[in-house]
Amino acid sequence: MSAAGDAIEAWRPLTTGAPGERAILDELAGRYAEAHRRYHGVGHIGALARAFAWVAEAGPGWLEPREVQLAILFHDAIYEPLRADNEARSAQLARARLSGWSGVDVERVAAMIEATAAHGLADTEGDPDLAHFLDADTAILGAPPSVYDRYAEGVRQEFAAVPESLYVAGRRRFLSAQLERERLYHSASFGDRHEHAARANLRRELASLGQA
């Protein structure tokens, strides 16, 4: 079994007994092993799984853990770097594959996935599960500098088809927009852990692109 297959297999308890469980896991393993994924692959899903465990065990906990786990598993299932509708397509895939599952609010899972299209604009008021899910997805911004740099390089490789000047301009806009936000994280749990380091990483990358 591939590394992606091994990692996705760890999610088997989540799908045991559900309609099409084997086919779903095989499909997701194949998707997350796609050659063009240099950041948005199985390693990213593993990082969210660890963040999920931290919230569950040492943080505030989850209200609906299974739905959050399914959102994690499907949220980047479809990822084509040059398309702007990956989140919507991933949400639609989740709707199709989870149809018929008992005890799961499929529309809730899909809505959480769709919210990743615009993290900073998502309304998380009164919705701690969504807040922590979105924050887990961007926790990489507050990673140690060497880990952050691997993330940034991975994203650049995913956009290898984009000319350097255009990529730098777009990346600078993204970094500047993040730094202009009052808070990078929706929850105090992640903000207390990552806000300072994330801003330092973003400023450092922005400065490096200014010298490119």
Coordinates of N, CA and C in Angstrom, one line a residue:
M1 N 0.8 -1.2 0.0 CA 0.0 0.0 0.0 C 0.9 1.2 0.0
S2 N 0.4 2.3 -0.7 CA 1.2 3.5 -0.8 C 1.2 4.3 0.6
A3 N 2.1 5.3 0.7 CA 2.1 6.1 1.9 C 0.7 6.8 2.1
A4 N 0.2 7.2 1.0 CA -1.2 7.9 1.1 C -2.2 6.8 1.5
G5 N -2.1 5.6 1.0 CA -3.0 4.6 1.4 C -2.9 4.2 2.8
D6 N -1.7 4.1 3.3 CA -1.5 3.8 4.7 C -2.1 4.9 5.6
A7 N -1.9 6.2 5.2 CA -2.4 7.3 6.0 C -3.9 7.3 6.0
I8 N -4.5 7.2 4.9 CA -5.9 7.2 4.8 C -6.6 6.0 5.5
E9 N -5.9 4.9 5.5 CA -6.4 3.7 6.2 C -6.6 3.9 7.7
A10 N -5.8 4.9 8.2 CA -5.9 5.2 9.6 C -7.3 5.7 10.0
W11 N -8.0 6.2 8.9 CA -9.4 6.7 9.1 C -10.4 5.7 9.1
R12 N -10.1 4.4 8.9 CA -11.1 3.4 8.7 C -12.1 3.3 9.8
P13 N -11.8 3.5 11.1 CA -12.8 3.5 12.1 C -14.0 4.5 11.8
L14 N -13.6 5.6 11.2 CA -14.6 6.6 10.9 C -15.7 6.1 9.9
T15 N -15.2 5.2 9.0 CA -16.1 4.8 7.9 C -16.7 3.4 8.1
T16 N -16.2 2.6 9.1 CA -16.6 1.2 9.3 C -18.1 1.1 9.3
G17 N -18.6 0.2 8.4 CA -20.0 -0.1 8.4 C -20.8 0.9 7.5
A18 N -20.2 2.0 7.0 CA -20.9 2.9 6.2 C -21.0 2.5 4.8
P19 N -22.0 2.9 4.0 CA -22.1 2.5 2.6 C -20.9 2.9 1.8
G20 N -20.3 1.9 1.1 CA -19.1 2.2 0.2 C -17.9 2.5 0.9
E21 N -17.7 2.0 2.2 CA -16.5 2.5 2.9 C -15.2 2.2 2.3
R22 N -15.0 1.0 1.7 CA -13.8 0.6 1.1 C -13.5 1.5 -0.2
A23 N -14.5 1.6 -1.0 CA -14.3 2.4 -2.2 C -14.0 3.9 -1.9
I24 N -14.6 4.4 -0.8 CA -14.4 5.8 -0.4 C -12.9 6.0 0.0
L25 N -12.4 5.1 0.8 CA -11.0 5.2 1.3 C -10.1 5.0 0.2
D26 N -10.3 4.1 -0.7 CA -9.5 3.9 -1.9 C -9.4 5.1 -2.8
E27 N -10.6 5.7 -3.0 CA -10.7 6.9 -3.8 C -9.9 8.1 -3.2
L28 N -10.1 8.3 -1.9 CA -9.4 9.4 -1.2 C -7.9 9.2 -1.2
A29 N -7.4 7.9 -1.0 CA -6.0 7.7 -1.0 C -5.4 8.0 -2.4
G30 N -6.1 7.6 -3.4 CA -5.7 8.0 -4.8 C -5.6 9.5 -5.0
R31 N -6.6 10.2 -4.6 CA -6.7 11.6 -4.8 C -5.5 12.3 -4.0
Y32 N -5.3 12.0 -2.8 CA -4.3 12.6 -2.0 C -2.9 12.2 -2.4
A33 N -2.8 11.2 -3.2 CA -1.4 10.8 -3.7 C -1.1 11.4 -5.1
E34 N -2.0 12.2 -5.6 CA -1.8 12.8 -7.0 C -0.4 13.5 -7.0
A35 N 0.2 13.4 -8.2 CA 1.6 13.8 -8.3 C 1.8 15.3 -8.2
H36 N 0.7 16.1 -8.5 CA 0.9 17.6 -8.5 C 0.8 18.1 -7.0
R37 N 0.4 17.3 -6.1 CA 0.2 17.8 -4.7 C 1.6 17.8 -4.0
R38 N 2.0 19.0 -3.7 CA 3.3 19.1 -3.0 C 3.1 19.6 -1.6
Y39 N 1.9 20.2 -1.3 CA 1.5 20.5 0.1 C 0.2 20.0 0.4
H40 N -0.8 20.1 -0.5 CA -2.2 19.7 -0.2 C -2.4 18.2 -0.4
G41 N -1.5 17.4 0.2 CA -1.6 15.9 0.0 C -1.8 15.3 1.4
V42 N -1.4 14.0 1.5 CA -1.7 13.3 2.7 C -1.1 13.8 3.9
G43 N 0.1 14.5 3.7 CA 0.8 15.1 4.9 C -0.1 16.2 5.5
H44 N -0.8 16.9 4.7 CA -1.7 18.0 5.2 C -2.8 17.4 6.0
I45 N -3.4 16.3 5.4 CA -4.5 15.6 6.1 C -4.0 15.1 7.5
G46 N -2.8 14.6 7.5 CA -2.2 14.1 8.7 C -2.0 15.2 9.8
A47 N -1.6 16.4 9.3 CA -1.4 17.5 10.2 C -2.8 17.9 10.8
L48 N -3.8 17.9 10.0 CA -5.2 18.2 10.5 C -5.6 17.2 11.5
A49 N -5.3 15.9 11.2 CA -5.7 14.8 12.2 C -5.0 15.1 13.5
R50 N -3.8 15.5 13.5 CA -3.1 15.8 14.8 C -3.7 17.0 15.5
A51 N -4.1 18.0 14.7 CA -4.7 19.2 15.3 C -6.1 18.8 15.9
F52 N -6.8 17.9 15.2 CA -8.1 17.4 15.7 C -7.9 16.7 17.0
A53 N -6.8 15.9 17.1 CA -6.6 15.1 18.4 C -6.2 16.1 19.5
W54 N -5.5 17.2 19.2 CA -5.1 18.1 20.2 C -6.3 18.8 20.7
V55 N -7.2 19.3 19.9 CA -8.5 19.9 20.3 C -9.3 19.0 21.2
A56 N -9.3 17.7 20.8 CA -10.1 16.7 21.5 C -9.6 16.4 22.9
E57 N -8.2 16.3 22.9 CA -7.6 15.8 24.1 C -7.1 16.9 25.1
A58 N -6.5 18.0 24.5 CA -5.9 19.0 25.4 C -6.6 20.3 25.2
G59 N -7.4 20.5 24.2 CA -8.1 21.7 24.0 C -9.6 21.7 24.4
P60 N -10.4 22.5 23.8 CA -11.8 22.6 24.3 C -12.7 21.5 23.9
G61 N -12.2 20.6 23.0 CA -13.1 19.5 22.6 C -14.0 19.8 21.4
W62 N -14.6 18.8 20.8 CA -15.5 19.0 19.7 C -16.9 18.7 20.1
L63 N -17.9 19.4 19.5 CA -19.3 19.1 19.7 C -19.8 18.0 18.8
E64 N -19.4 17.9 17.6 CA -19.7 16.9 16.6 C -18.5 16.3 16.0
P65 N -17.7 15.5 16.7 CA -16.4 15.1 16.2 C -16.4 14.4 14.8
R66 N -17.4 13.5 14.6 CA -17.4 12.8 13.4 C -17.6 13.6 12.2
E67 N -18.4 14.6 12.3 CA -18.6 15.6 11.1 C -17.4 16.4 10.9
V68 N -16.7 16.8 11.9 CA -15.4 17.5 11.7 C -14.4 16.6 11.0
Q69 N -14.3 15.3 11.5 CA -13.3 14.4 10.9 C -13.7 14.2 9.4
L70 N -14.9 14.0 9.1 CA -15.3 13.9 7.7 C -15.0 15.1 6.9
A71 N -15.1 16.3 7.4 CA -14.8 17.5 6.7 C -13.3 17.6 6.5
I72 N -12.5 17.1 7.5 CA -11.0 17.1 7.3 C -10.7 16.1 6.2
L73 N -11.3 15.0 6.2 CA -10.9 13.9 5.2 C -11.3 14.4 3.8
F74 N -12.4 15.1 3.6 CA -12.8 15.4 2.2 C -12.4 16.9 1.8
H75 N -11.9 17.7 2.7 CA -11.9 19.1 2.4 C -11.0 19.5 1.2
D76 N -9.9 18.7 1.0 CA -9.1 18.9 -0.2 C -9.1 17.7 -1.1
A77 N -10.2 17.0 -1.1 CA -10.2 15.8 -2.0 C -10.0 16.1 -3.4
I78 N -10.6 17.2 -3.8 CA -10.4 17.7 -5.2 C -9.5 19.0 -5.1
Y79 N -8.3 18.9 -5.8 CA -7.4 20.0 -5.7 C -6.7 20.1 -7.0
E80 N -7.0 21.1 -7.8 CA -6.4 21.5 -9.0 C -5.9 23.0 -8.8
P81 N -4.6 23.2 -8.7 CA -4.1 24.5 -8.2 C -4.7 25.7 -9.1
L82 N -4.9 25.5 -10.3 CA -5.3 26.7 -11.2 C -6.8 26.9 -11.2
R83 N -7.6 26.1 -10.5 CA -9.0 26.3 -10.4 C -9.4 27.0 -9.1
A84 N -10.5 27.7 -9.2 CA -11.0 28.5 -8.0 C -12.1 27.8 -7.3
D85 N -12.5 26.6 -7.8 CA -13.7 26.0 -7.3 C -13.4 24.7 -6.6
N86 N -12.2 24.5 -6.1 CA -11.8 23.2 -5.5 C -12.7 22.9 -4.3
E87 N -12.9 23.9 -3.5 CA -13.7 23.7 -2.2 C -15.1 23.3 -2.5
A88 N -15.7 24.0 -3.5 CA -17.1 23.6 -3.9 C -17.2 22.2 -4.5
R89 N -16.2 21.9 -5.3 CA -16.2 20.5 -5.9 C -15.9 19.5 -4.8
S90 N -15.0 19.8 -3.8 CA -14.8 18.8 -2.8 C -16.0 18.6 -1.9
A91 N -16.7 19.7 -1.6 CA -18.0 19.6 -0.9 C -19.0 18.8 -1.6
Q92 N -19.1 19.0 -2.9 CA -20.0 18.2 -3.7 C -19.7 16.7 -3.7
L93 N -18.4 16.4 -3.7 CA -17.9 15.0 -3.7 C -18.3 14.4 -2.3
A94 N -18.2 15.2 -1.3 CA -18.6 14.7 0.1 C -20.1 14.4 0.1
R95 N -20.9 15.3 -0.5 CA -22.3 15.0 -0.5 C -22.6 13.7 -1.2
A96 N -21.9 13.5 -2.3 CA -22.2 12.3 -3.1 C -21.8 11.0 -2.4
R97 N -20.6 11.1 -1.8 CA -20.0 9.9 -1.2 C -20.7 9.6 0.2
L98 N -21.1 10.6 0.9 CA -21.7 10.4 2.2 C -23.2 10.2 2.2
S99 N -23.8 10.3 1.0 CA -25.2 10.1 0.9 C -25.6 8.8 1.4
G100 N -26.6 8.8 2.3 CA -27.1 7.5 2.9 C -26.4 7.1 4.2
W101 N -25.4 7.9 4.6 CA -24.8 7.6 5.9 C -25.8 8.0 7.0
S102 N -25.9 7.1 8.0 CA -26.7 7.4 9.1 C -26.0 8.2 10.2
G103 N -26.6 9.0 10.9 CA -26.0 9.8 12.0 C -25.0 10.8 11.6
V104 N -25.0 11.2 10.3 CA -24.1 12.3 9.8 C -25.0 13.3 9.1
D105 N -24.7 14.6 9.5 CA -25.4 15.7 8.8 C -24.5 16.1 7.6
V106 N -24.8 15.5 6.5 CA -24.0 15.6 5.3 C -23.9 17.1 4.9
E107 N -24.9 17.8 4.9 CA -24.9 19.2 4.6 C -24.0 20.0 5.5
R108 N -24.0 19.7 6.7 CA -23.1 20.3 7.7 C -21.6 20.1 7.3
V109 N -21.3 18.8 6.9 CA -19.9 18.5 6.5 C -19.6 19.3 5.2
A110 N -20.5 19.4 4.3 CA -20.2 20.1 3.0 C -20.1 21.6 3.3
A111 N -20.9 22.1 4.2 CA -20.7 23.6 4.5 C -19.4 23.9 5.2
M112 N -18.9 23.0 6.0 CA -17.6 23.2 6.6 C -16.5 23.2 5.6
I113 N -16.6 22.3 4.6 CA -15.6 22.3 3.5 C -15.7 23.6 2.7
E114 N -16.9 24.0 2.4 CA -17.1 25.2 1.6 C -16.5 26.4 2.3
A115 N -16.6 26.4 3.6 CA -16.0 27.6 4.4 C -14.5 27.8 4.2
T116 N -13.8 26.7 3.8 CA -12.4 26.8 3.7 C -12.0 27.6 2.4
A117 N -13.0 28.0 1.6 CA -12.7 28.8 0.4 C -12.3 30.2 0.8
A118 N -12.8 30.7 2.0 CA -12.5 32.1 2.4 C -12.4 32.1 4.0
H119 N -11.3 31.5 4.5 CA -11.2 31.4 5.9 C -11.5 32.6 6.7
G120 N -10.9 33.7 6.3 CA -11.0 34.9 7.1 C -12.4 35.5 7.1
L121 N -13.2 35.2 6.1 CA -14.6 35.7 5.9 C -15.7 34.8 6.5
A122 N -15.3 33.7 6.9 CA -16.3 32.7 7.5 C -16.9 33.2 8.8
D123 N -18.1 33.0 8.9 CA -18.8 33.4 10.1 C -18.8 32.2 11.1
T124 N -18.0 32.3 12.1 CA -17.8 31.2 13.1 C -18.5 31.6 14.4
E125 N -19.2 32.7 14.5 CA -19.9 33.1 15.7 C -20.8 32.0 16.2
G126 N -20.6 31.5 17.4 CA -21.5 30.5 18.0 C -21.2 29.1 17.4
D127 N -20.1 28.9 16.6 CA -19.9 27.7 16.0 C -18.4 27.3 16.2
P128 N -18.1 26.8 17.5 CA -16.7 26.5 17.8 C -16.1 25.4 17.0
D129 N -16.9 24.4 16.5 CA -16.4 23.3 15.7 C -15.9 23.9 14.4
L130 N -16.6 24.8 13.7 CA -16.2 25.4 12.5 C -14.9 26.3 12.7
A131 N -14.9 27.0 13.8 CA -13.8 27.9 14.1 C -12.5 27.0 14.3
H132 N -12.6 26.0 15.0 CA -11.4 25.1 15.3 C -11.0 24.4 14.0
F133 N -12.0 23.9 13.2 CA -11.7 23.3 12.0 C -10.9 24.2 11.0
L134 N -11.4 25.4 10.8 CA -10.7 26.4 10.0 C -9.3 26.7 10.5
D135 N -9.2 26.9 11.8 CA -7.9 27.2 12.4 C -6.9 26.0 12.2
A136 N -7.4 24.8 12.4 CA -6.5 23.7 12.1 C -6.0 23.7 10.7
D137 N -6.8 24.1 9.8 CA -6.4 24.1 8.4 C -5.3 25.1 8.1
T138 N -5.2 26.2 8.9 CA -4.2 27.2 8.7 C -3.2 27.2 9.8
A139 N -3.2 26.2 10.7 CA -2.2 26.1 11.7 C -0.7 26.1 11.2
I140 N -0.6 25.7 9.9 CA 0.8 25.6 9.3 C 1.4 27.0 9.3
L141 N 0.6 28.1 9.2 CA 1.1 29.4 9.2 C 1.9 29.7 10.4
G142 N 1.6 29.1 11.5 CA 2.3 29.3 12.8 C 3.3 28.3 13.1
A143 N 3.7 27.5 12.2 CA 4.7 26.4 12.4 C 6.1 26.9 12.6
P144 N 7.0 26.2 13.1 CA 8.4 26.6 13.1 C 8.9 27.0 11.7
P145 N 9.8 28.0 11.7 CA 10.2 28.5 10.4 C 10.6 27.5 9.3
S146 N 11.3 26.5 9.7 CA 11.7 25.5 8.7 C 10.5 24.7 8.1
V147 N 9.5 24.5 9.0 CA 8.3 23.8 8.5 C 7.5 24.7 7.6
Y148 N 7.4 25.9 8.1 CA 6.7 26.9 7.2 C 7.3 27.0 5.9
D149 N 8.6 27.1 5.8 CA 9.3 27.2 4.6 C 9.0 26.1 3.6
R150 N 8.9 24.9 4.2 CA 8.6 23.7 3.3 C 7.2 23.8 2.8
Y151 N 6.3 24.3 3.6 CA 4.9 24.6 3.2 C 4.9 25.6 2.0
A152 N 5.6 26.7 2.2 CA 5.6 27.8 1.2 C 6.2 27.2 -0.1
E153 N 7.3 26.4 0.0 CA 7.9 25.8 -1.2 C 7.0 24.8 -1.9
G154 N 6.3 24.1 -1.1 CA 5.3 23.1 -1.6 C 4.2 23.8 -2.4
V155 N 3.7 24.9 -1.9 CA 2.7 25.7 -2.6 C 3.2 26.2 -3.9
R156 N 4.5 26.7 -3.9 CA 5.1 27.2 -5.1 C 5.2 26.1 -6.2
Q157 N 5.6 24.9 -5.7 CA 5.7 23.8 -6.7 C 4.3 23.4 -7.3
E158 N 3.3 23.6 -6.5 CA 1.9 23.3 -7.0 C 1.5 24.2 -8.1
F159 N 2.1 25.4 -8.0 CA 1.8 26.5 -9.0 C 2.9 26.6 -10.0
A160 N 3.6 25.5 -10.3 CA 4.8 25.6 -11.1 C 4.5 26.1 -12.5
A161 N 3.3 25.9 -13.0 CA 2.9 26.4 -14.3 C 2.7 27.9 -14.4
V162 N 2.7 28.6 -13.2 CA 2.5 30.0 -13.2 C 3.9 30.7 -13.3
P163 N 4.1 31.6 -14.2 CA 5.4 32.3 -14.3 C 5.7 33.0 -12.9
E164 N 7.0 33.0 -12.7 CA 7.5 33.5 -11.4 C 7.0 34.9 -11.1
S165 N 7.0 35.8 -12.0 CA 6.6 37.2 -11.7 C 5.1 37.2 -11.3
L166 N 4.3 36.4 -12.0 CA 2.8 36.4 -11.6 C 2.6 35.7 -10.3
Y167 N 3.4 34.6 -10.0 CA 3.2 33.9 -8.8 C 3.6 34.9 -7.6
V168 N 4.7 35.5 -7.7 CA 5.2 36.4 -6.6 C 4.2 37.5 -6.4
A169 N 3.6 38.1 -7.4 CA 2.6 39.1 -7.2 C 1.4 38.6 -6.5
G170 N 0.9 37.4 -6.9 CA -0.2 36.9 -6.3 C 0.1 36.4 -4.8
R171 N 1.2 35.9 -4.6 CA 1.6 35.5 -3.3 C 1.7 36.7 -2.3
R172 N 2.3 37.7 -2.8 CA 2.4 38.9 -2.0 C 1.1 39.5 -1.6
R173 N 0.1 39.4 -2.6 CA -1.2 39.9 -2.2 C -1.8 39.1 -1.1
F174 N -1.6 37.7 -1.3 CA -2.2 36.8 -0.2 C -1.6 37.1 1.1
L175 N -0.2 37.2 1.2 CA 0.4 37.5 2.4 C 0.0 38.8 3.1
S176 N 0.0 39.8 2.2 CA -0.4 41.2 2.7 C -1.8 41.2 3.3
A177 N -2.7 40.5 2.6 CA -4.1 40.4 3.0 C -4.2 39.7 4.4
Q178 N -3.4 38.7 4.6 CA -3.4 38.0 5.8 C -2.9 38.9 7.0
L179 N -1.8 39.6 6.7 CA -1.3 40.5 7.7 C -2.2 41.6 8.1
E180 N -3.1 42.0 7.2 CA -4.0 43.1 7.4 C -5.2 42.7 8.3
R181 N -5.4 41.4 8.5 CA -6.5 40.9 9.3 C -6.2 41.2 10.8
E182 N -7.2 41.5 11.5 CA -7.1 41.8 12.9 C -6.6 40.5 13.6
R183 N -7.2 39.4 13.3 CA -6.8 38.1 13.8 C -6.7 37.1 12.7
L184 N -5.6 36.3 12.8 CA -5.5 35.2 11.8 C -6.3 34.0 12.1
Y185 N -6.6 33.8 13.4 CA -7.3 32.6 13.9 C -8.6 33.0 14.5
H186 N -9.6 32.2 14.3 CA -11.0 32.4 14.8 C -11.1 32.1 16.3
S187 N -10.3 31.2 16.8 CA -10.5 30.7 18.1 C -9.3 31.2 19.0
A188 N -9.5 31.4 20.3 CA -8.5 31.7 21.2 C -7.5 30.5 21.3
S189 N -8.0 29.3 21.2 CA -7.2 28.1 21.4 C -6.1 28.1 20.4
F190 N -6.3 28.4 19.1 CA -5.3 28.4 18.1 C -4.6 29.7 18.1
G191 N -5.3 30.8 18.3 CA -4.7 32.1 18.3 C -3.6 32.2 19.3
D192 N -3.8 31.7 20.5 CA -2.8 31.8 21.6 C -1.6 31.0 21.2
R193 N -1.8 29.9 20.5 CA -0.7 29.1 20.2 C 0.1 29.5 18.9
H194 N -0.6 30.1 18.0 CA 0.0 30.3 16.6 C 0.1 31.7 16.1
E195 N -0.7 32.7 16.7 CA -0.9 34.0 16.0 C 0.5 34.7 15.9
H196 N 1.3 34.8 17.0 CA 2.5 35.5 16.9 C 3.5 34.9 15.9
A197 N 3.7 33.6 16.0 CA 4.6 32.9 15.0 C 4.1 33.0 13.6
A198 N 2.8 32.9 13.4 CA 2.2 33.0 12.0 C 2.5 34.4 11.4
R199 N 2.3 35.4 12.2 CA 2.6 36.8 11.6 C 4.1 36.9 11.3
A200 N 4.9 36.4 12.2 CA 6.4 36.4 11.9 C 6.7 35.7 10.6
N201 N 6.1 34.5 10.4 CA 6.4 33.8 9.2 C 5.9 34.5 8.0
L202 N 4.7 35.1 8.0 CA 4.1 35.8 6.9 C 5.0 37.0 6.6
R203 N 5.4 37.7 7.6 CA 6.3 38.9 7.3 C 7.6 38.5 6.7
R204 N 8.1 37.4 7.2 CA 9.4 36.9 6.7 C 9.3 36.5 5.2
E205 N 8.3 35.8 4.9 CA 8.1 35.4 3.5 C 7.8 36.6 2.6
L206 N 7.0 37.5 3.1 CA 6.7 38.7 2.3 C 8.0 39.5 2.0
A207 N 8.9 39.6 3.0 CA 10.2 40.3 2.8 C 11.0 39.6 1.8
S208 N 11.0 38.2 1.8 CA 11.9 37.5 0.9 C 11.3 37.6 -0.5
L209 N 10.0 37.7 -0.7 CA 9.5 37.9 -2.1 C 9.8 39.3 -2.6
G210 N 9.9 40.3 -1.7 CA 10.2 41.6 -2.1 C 11.6 41.7 -2.7
Q211 N 12.4 40.8 -2.4 CA 13.8 40.8 -2.8 C 14.0 39.9 -4.1
A212 N 12.9 39.2 -4.5 CA 13.0 38.3 -5.6 C 13.1 39.1 -6.9

